mmCIF file of C-alpha atoms in Angstrom:
data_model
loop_
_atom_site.group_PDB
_atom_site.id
_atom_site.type_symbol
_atom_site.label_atom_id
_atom_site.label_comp_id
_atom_site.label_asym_id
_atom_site.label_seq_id
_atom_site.Cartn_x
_atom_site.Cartn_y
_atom_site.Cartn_z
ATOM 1 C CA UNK A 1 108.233 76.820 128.177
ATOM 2 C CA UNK A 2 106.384 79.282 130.547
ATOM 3 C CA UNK A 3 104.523 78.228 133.860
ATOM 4 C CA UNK A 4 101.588 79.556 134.860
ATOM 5 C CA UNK A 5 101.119 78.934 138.710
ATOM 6 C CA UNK A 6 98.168 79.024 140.471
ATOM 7 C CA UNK A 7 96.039 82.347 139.447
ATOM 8 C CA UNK A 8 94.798 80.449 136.239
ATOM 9 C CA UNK A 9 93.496 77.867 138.667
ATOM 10 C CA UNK A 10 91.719 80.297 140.527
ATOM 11 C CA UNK A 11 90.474 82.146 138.469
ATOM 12 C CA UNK A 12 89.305 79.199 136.772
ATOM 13 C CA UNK A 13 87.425 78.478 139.669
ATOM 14 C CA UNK A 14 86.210 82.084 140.604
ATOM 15 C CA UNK A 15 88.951 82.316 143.597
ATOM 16 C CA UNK A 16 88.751 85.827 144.739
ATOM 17 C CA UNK A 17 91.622 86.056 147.458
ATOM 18 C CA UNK A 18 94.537 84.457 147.945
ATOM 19 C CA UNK A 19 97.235 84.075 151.343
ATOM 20 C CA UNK A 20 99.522 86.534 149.077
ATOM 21 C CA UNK A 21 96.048 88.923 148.674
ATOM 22 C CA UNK A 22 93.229 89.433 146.137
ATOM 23 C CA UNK A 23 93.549 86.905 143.015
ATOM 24 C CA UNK A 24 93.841 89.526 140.110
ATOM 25 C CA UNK A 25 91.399 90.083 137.977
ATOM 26 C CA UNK A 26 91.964 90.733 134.050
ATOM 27 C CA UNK A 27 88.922 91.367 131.747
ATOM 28 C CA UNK A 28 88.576 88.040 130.473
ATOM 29 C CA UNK A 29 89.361 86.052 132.748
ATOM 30 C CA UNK A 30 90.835 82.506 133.008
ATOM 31 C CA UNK A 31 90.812 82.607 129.206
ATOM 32 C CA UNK A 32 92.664 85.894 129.183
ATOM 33 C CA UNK A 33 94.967 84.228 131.523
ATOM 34 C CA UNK A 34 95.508 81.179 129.547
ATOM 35 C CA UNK A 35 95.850 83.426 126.097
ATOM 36 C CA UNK A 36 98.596 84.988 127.848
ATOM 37 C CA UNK A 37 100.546 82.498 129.179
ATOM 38 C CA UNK A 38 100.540 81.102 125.434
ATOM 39 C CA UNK A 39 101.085 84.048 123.958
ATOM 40 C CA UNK A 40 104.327 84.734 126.165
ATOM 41 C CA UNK A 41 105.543 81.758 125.468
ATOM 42 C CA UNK A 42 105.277 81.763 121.605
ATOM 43 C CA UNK A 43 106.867 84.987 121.372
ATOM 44 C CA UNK A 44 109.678 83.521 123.046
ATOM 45 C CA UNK A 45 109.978 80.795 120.630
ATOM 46 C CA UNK A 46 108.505 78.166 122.895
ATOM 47 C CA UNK A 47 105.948 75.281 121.434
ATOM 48 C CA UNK A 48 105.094 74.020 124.567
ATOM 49 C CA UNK A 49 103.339 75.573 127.275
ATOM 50 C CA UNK A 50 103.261 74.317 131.144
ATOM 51 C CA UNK A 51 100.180 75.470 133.466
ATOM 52 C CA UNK A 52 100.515 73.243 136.511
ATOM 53 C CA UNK A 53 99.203 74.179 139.943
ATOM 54 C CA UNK A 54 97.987 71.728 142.527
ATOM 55 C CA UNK A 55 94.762 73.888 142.655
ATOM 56 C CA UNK A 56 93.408 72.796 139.198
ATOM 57 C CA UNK A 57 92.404 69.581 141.579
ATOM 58 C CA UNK A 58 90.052 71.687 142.882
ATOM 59 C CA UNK A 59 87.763 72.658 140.167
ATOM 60 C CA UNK A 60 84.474 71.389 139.346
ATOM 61 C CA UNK A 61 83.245 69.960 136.166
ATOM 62 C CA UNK A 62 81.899 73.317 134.933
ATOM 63 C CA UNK A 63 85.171 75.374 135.565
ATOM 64 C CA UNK A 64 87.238 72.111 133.887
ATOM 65 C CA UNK A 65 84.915 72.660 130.942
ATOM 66 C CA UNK A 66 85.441 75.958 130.827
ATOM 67 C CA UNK A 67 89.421 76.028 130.982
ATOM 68 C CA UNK A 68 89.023 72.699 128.283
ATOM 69 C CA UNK A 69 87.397 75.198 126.083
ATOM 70 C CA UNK A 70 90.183 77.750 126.321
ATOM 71 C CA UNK A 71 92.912 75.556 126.061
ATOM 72 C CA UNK A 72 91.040 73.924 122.718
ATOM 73 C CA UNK A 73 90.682 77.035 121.212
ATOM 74 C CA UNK A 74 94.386 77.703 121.185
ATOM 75 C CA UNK A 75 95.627 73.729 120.797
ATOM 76 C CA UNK A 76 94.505 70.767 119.411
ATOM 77 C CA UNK A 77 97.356 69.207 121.431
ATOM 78 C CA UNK A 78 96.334 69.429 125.111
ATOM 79 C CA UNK A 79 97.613 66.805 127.597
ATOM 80 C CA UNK A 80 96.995 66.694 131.325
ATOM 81 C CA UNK A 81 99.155 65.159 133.688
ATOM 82 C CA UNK A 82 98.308 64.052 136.835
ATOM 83 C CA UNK A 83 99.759 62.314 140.335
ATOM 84 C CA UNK A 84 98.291 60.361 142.684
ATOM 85 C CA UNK A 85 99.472 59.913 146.020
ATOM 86 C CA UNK A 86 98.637 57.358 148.952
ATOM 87 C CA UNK A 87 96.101 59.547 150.601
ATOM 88 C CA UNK A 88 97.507 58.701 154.453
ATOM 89 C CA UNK A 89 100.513 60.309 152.737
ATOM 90 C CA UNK A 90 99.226 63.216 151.551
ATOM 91 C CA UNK A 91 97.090 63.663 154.927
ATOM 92 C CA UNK A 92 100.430 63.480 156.453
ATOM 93 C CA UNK A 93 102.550 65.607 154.320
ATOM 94 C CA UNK A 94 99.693 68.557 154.158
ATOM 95 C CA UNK A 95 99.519 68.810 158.122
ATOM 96 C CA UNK A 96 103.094 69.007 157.801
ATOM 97 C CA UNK A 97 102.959 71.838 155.037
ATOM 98 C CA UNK A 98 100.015 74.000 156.915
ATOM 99 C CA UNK A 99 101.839 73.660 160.549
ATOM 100 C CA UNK A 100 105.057 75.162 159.042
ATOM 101 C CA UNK A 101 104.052 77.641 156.540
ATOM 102 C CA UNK A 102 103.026 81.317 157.169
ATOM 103 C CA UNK A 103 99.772 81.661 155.496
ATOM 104 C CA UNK A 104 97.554 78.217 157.237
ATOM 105 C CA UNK A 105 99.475 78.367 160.762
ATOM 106 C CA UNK A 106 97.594 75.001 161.503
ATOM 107 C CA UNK A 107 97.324 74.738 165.440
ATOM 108 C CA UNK A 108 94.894 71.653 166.167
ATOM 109 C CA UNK A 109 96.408 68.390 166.710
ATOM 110 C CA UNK A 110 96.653 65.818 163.620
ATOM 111 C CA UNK A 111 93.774 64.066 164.693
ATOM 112 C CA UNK A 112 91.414 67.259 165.123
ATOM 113 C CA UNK A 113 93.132 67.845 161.484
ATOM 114 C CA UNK A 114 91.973 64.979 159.908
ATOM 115 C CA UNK A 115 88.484 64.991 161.269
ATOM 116 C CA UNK A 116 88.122 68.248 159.875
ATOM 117 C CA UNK A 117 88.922 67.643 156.432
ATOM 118 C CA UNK A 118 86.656 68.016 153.984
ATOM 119 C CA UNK A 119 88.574 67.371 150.538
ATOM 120 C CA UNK A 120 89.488 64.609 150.986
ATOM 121 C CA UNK A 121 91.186 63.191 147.729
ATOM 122 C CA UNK A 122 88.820 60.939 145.789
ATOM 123 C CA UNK A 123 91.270 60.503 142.990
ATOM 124 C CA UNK A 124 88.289 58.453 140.887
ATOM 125 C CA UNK A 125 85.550 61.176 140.740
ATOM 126 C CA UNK A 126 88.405 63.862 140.524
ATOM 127 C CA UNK A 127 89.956 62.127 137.439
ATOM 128 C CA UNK A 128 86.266 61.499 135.838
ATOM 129 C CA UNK A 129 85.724 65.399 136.041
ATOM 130 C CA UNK A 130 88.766 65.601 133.847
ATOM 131 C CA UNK A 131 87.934 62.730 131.350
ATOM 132 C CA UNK A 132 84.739 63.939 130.401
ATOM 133 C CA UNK A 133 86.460 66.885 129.663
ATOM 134 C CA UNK A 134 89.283 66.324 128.068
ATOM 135 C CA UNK A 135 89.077 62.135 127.365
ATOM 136 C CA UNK A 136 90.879 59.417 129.108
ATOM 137 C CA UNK A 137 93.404 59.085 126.193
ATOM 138 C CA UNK A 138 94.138 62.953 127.034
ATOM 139 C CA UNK A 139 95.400 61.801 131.188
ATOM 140 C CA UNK A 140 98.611 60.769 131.827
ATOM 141 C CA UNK A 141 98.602 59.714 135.623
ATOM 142 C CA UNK A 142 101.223 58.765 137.276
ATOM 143 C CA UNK A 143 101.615 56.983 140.899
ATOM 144 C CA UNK A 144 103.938 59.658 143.090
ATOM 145 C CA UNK A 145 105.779 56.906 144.953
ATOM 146 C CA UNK A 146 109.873 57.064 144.022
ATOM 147 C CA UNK A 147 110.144 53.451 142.965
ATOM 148 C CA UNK A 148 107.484 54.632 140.208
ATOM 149 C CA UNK A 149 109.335 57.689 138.915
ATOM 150 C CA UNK A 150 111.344 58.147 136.455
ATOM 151 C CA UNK A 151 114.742 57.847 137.591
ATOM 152 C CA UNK A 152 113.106 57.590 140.924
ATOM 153 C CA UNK A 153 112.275 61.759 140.017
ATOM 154 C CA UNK A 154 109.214 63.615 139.765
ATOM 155 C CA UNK A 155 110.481 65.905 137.814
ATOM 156 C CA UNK A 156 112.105 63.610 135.059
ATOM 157 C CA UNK A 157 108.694 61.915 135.396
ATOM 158 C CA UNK A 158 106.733 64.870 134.825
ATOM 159 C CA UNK A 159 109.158 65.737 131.503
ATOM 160 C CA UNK A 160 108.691 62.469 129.931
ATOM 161 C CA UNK A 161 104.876 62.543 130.390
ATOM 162 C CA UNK A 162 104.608 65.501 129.225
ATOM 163 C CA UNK A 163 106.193 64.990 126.331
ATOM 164 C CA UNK A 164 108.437 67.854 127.069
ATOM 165 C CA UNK A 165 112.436 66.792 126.470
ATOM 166 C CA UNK A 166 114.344 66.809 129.475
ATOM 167 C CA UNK A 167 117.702 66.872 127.779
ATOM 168 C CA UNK A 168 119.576 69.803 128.720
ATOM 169 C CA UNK A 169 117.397 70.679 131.593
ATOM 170 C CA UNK A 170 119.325 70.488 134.777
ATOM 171 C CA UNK A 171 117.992 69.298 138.231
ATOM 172 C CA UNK A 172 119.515 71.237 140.844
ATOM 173 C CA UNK A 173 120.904 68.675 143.528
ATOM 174 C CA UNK A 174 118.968 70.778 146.760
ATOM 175 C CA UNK A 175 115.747 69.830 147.776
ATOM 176 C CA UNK A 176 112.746 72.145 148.512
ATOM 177 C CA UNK A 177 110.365 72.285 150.671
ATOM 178 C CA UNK A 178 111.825 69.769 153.358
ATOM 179 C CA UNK A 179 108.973 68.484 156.139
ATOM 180 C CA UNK A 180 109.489 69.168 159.561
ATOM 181 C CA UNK A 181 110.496 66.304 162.358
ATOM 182 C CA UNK A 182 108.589 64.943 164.937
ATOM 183 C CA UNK A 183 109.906 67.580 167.877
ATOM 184 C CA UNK A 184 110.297 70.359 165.598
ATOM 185 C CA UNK A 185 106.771 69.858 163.982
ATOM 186 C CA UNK A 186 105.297 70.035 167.697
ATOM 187 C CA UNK A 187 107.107 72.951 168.606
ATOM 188 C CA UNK A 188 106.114 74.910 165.435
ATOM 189 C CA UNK A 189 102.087 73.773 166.219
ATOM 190 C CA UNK A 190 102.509 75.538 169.444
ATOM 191 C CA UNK A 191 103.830 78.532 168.217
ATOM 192 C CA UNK A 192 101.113 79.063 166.052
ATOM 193 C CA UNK A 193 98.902 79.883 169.060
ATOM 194 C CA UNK A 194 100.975 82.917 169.285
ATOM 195 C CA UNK A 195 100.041 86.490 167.108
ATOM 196 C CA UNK A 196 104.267 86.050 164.385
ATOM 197 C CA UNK A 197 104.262 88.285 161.819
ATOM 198 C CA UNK A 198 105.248 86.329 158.421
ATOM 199 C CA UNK A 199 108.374 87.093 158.204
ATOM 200 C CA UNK A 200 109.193 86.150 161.640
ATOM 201 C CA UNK A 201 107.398 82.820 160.869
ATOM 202 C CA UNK A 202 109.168 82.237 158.193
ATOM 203 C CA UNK A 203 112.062 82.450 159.998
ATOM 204 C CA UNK A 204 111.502 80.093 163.095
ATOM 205 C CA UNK A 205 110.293 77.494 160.090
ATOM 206 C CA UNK A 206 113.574 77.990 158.929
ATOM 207 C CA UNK A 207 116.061 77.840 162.007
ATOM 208 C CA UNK A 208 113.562 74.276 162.776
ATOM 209 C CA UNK A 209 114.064 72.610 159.858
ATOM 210 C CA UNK A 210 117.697 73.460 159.921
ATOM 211 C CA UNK A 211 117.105 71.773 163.481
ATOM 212 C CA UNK A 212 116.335 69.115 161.893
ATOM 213 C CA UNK A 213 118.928 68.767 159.476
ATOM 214 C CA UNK A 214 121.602 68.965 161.559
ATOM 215 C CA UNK A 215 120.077 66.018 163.783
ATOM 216 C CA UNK A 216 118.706 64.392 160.568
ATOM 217 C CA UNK A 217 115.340 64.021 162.220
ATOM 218 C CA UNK A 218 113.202 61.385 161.454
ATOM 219 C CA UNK A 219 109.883 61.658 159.472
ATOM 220 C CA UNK A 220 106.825 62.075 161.478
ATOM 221 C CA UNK A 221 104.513 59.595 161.313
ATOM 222 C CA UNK A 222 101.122 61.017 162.305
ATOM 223 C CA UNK A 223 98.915 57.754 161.995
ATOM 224 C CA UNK A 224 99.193 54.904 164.595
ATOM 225 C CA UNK A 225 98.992 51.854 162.606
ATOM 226 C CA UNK A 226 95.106 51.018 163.273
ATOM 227 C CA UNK A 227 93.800 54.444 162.707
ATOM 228 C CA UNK A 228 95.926 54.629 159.145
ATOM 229 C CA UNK A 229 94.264 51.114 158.302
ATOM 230 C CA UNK A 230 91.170 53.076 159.028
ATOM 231 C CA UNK A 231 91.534 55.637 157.308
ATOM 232 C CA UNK A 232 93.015 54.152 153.837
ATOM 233 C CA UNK A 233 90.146 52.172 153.923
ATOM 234 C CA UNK A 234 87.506 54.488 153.270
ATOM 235 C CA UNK A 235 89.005 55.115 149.502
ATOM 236 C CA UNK A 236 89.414 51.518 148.711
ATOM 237 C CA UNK A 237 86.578 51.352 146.719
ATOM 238 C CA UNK A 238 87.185 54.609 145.117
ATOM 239 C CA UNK A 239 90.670 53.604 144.262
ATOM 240 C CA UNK A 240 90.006 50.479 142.421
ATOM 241 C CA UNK A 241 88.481 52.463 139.931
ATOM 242 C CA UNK A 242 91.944 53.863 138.546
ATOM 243 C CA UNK A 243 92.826 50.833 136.666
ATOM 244 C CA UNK A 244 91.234 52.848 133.463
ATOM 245 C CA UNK A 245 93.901 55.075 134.176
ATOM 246 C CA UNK A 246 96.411 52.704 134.059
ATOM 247 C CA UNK A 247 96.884 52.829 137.911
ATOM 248 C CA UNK A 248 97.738 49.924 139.358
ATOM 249 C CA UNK A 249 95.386 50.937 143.179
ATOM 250 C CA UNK A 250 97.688 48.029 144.757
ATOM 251 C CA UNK A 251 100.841 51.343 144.791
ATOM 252 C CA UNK A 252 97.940 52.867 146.823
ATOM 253 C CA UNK A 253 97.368 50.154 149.619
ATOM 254 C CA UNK A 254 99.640 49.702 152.558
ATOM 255 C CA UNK A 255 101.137 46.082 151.499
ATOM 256 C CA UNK A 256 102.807 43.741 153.916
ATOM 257 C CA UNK A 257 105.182 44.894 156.609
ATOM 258 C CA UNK A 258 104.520 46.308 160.212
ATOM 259 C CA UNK A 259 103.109 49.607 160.159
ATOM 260 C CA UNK A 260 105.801 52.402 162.347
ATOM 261 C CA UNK A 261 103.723 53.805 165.158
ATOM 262 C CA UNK A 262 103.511 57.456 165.950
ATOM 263 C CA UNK A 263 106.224 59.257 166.855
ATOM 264 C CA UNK A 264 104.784 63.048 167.218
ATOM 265 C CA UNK A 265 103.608 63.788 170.820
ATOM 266 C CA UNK A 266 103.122 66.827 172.928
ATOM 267 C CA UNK A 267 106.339 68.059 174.148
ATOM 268 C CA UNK A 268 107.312 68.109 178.138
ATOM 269 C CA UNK A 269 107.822 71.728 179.203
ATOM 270 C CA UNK A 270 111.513 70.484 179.477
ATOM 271 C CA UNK A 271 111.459 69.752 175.676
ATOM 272 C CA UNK A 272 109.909 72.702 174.782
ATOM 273 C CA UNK A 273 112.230 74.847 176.914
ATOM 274 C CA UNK A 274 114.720 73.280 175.108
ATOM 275 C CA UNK A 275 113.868 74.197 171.595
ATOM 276 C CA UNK A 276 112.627 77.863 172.873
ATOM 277 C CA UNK A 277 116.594 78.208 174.054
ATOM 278 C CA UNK A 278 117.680 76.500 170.193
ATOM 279 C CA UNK A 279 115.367 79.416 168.964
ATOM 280 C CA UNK A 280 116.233 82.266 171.054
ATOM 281 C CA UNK A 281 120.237 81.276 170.114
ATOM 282 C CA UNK A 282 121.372 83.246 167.173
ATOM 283 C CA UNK A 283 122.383 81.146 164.205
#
């Protein structure tokens, strides 16, 4: 099995630079790419081949033709697996990702955030895009909610529908790419006003989610309960589409319960003094 991260992707969908620096470019192309990645991993003895990258979303319907046609020409055996997430969720959990790392350094507030989006995830006309390419019998989408999973894991999930054998394959205990808290998340927004080299970023992101650890900090919640309403609205429509994917859109809707209000605020100069010192303290 070899995975091929996210240069196929962009150069699938003529990316030219990446956070990391220019995309490569090979003669070729995406299809040189792809006949690569295949090629590895047949002449290790492999007869499956992962290329997964969350930036395939991304492409239009001519790049998704275009990587459909490489992928034929090399299989007649070509499954795509998807995820869908409830979008308030994924609003949520990107701010999170592009305040902490390096390379987005996020510094408006969530609400400036989300008012700026503009891909906002229309799973429907995303998952079209890939049926006419590659049929609806060739998606296997999955809802990413833990009571869904396999096992109640994504990446047991993603085995099974992929068809690819998860015996023997072992999934380390540790998780990755933790979220920051409410305080820490705040104090890392800030900072980002500030001229860090990467490494030193890296390293603050670090020492604050170890913060948070320690404390086991809550998750943030971002949304007060009438704005998420609000905003989970405006893919309703969109959503009830997925049935011919075999999504259920109720795993996408908020359900019964009271909604948690938000719990990430601007910091007191007190409070931020106070993670500054936590900072400045070696580990």
């Amino acid at each position: 099995m070899v995975c091929a991260h996210h240069t196929i992707a962009w150069t699938f969908g003529g990316r030219t630079a990446s956070p990391w620096g220019p995309v490569p470019v090979v003669v070729g192309g995406g299809d040189a790419y792809v006949r690569a990645a295949v090629a590895s991993a047949r002449a290790a003895g492999c007869t499956r081949v992962v290329i997964s990258s969350e930036e395939f979303c991304a492409l239009d319907h001519a790049a998704i033709r275009r990587l459909e046609a490489s992928l034929r020409a090399l299989s007649d055996r070509v499954r795509i697996v998807a995820y869908v997430r409830r979008q308030d969720l994924i609003a949520e959990s990107a701010y999170n990702m592009e305040v902490k790392w390096w390379a987005t350094r996020v510094r408006e507030e969530f609400d400036e955030y989300v008012r700026a989006r503009k891909d906002e995830p229309d799973y429907a006309r995303a998952l079209g895009a890939w049926a006419d390419a590659f049929g609806v019998d060739g998606l296997v989408v999955r809802p990413y909610d833990r009571g869904s999973l396999d096992g109640g894991d994504v990446r047991a999930d993603f085995c099974r529908s992929a068809g690819v054998g998860a015996e023997g394959l072992h999934f380390a205990d540790a998780r990755a790419n933790e979220s920051l808290g409410p305080t820490t998340l705040e104090t890392m927004r800030v900072l980002n006003n500030l001229d860090i080299a990467n490494a030193v970023h890296e390293h603050i992101a670090a020492r604050l989610l170890a913060y948070d650890a320690a404390r086991r900090s809550p998750r943030c919640v971002l949304f007060e309960p009438d704005q998420r309403r609000a905003f989970l609205a405006r893919f309703e429509a969109s959503n009830a589409h997925l049935h011919a994917y075999g999504i259920d859109p109720a795993v996408l809707t908020l359900g019964a319960g009271t909604l948690p209000a938000r719990n990430v605020r601007k910091l007191t100069p007190e409070e931020f003094a106070a993670m500054f010192t936590y900072l400045a303290t070696p580990a």
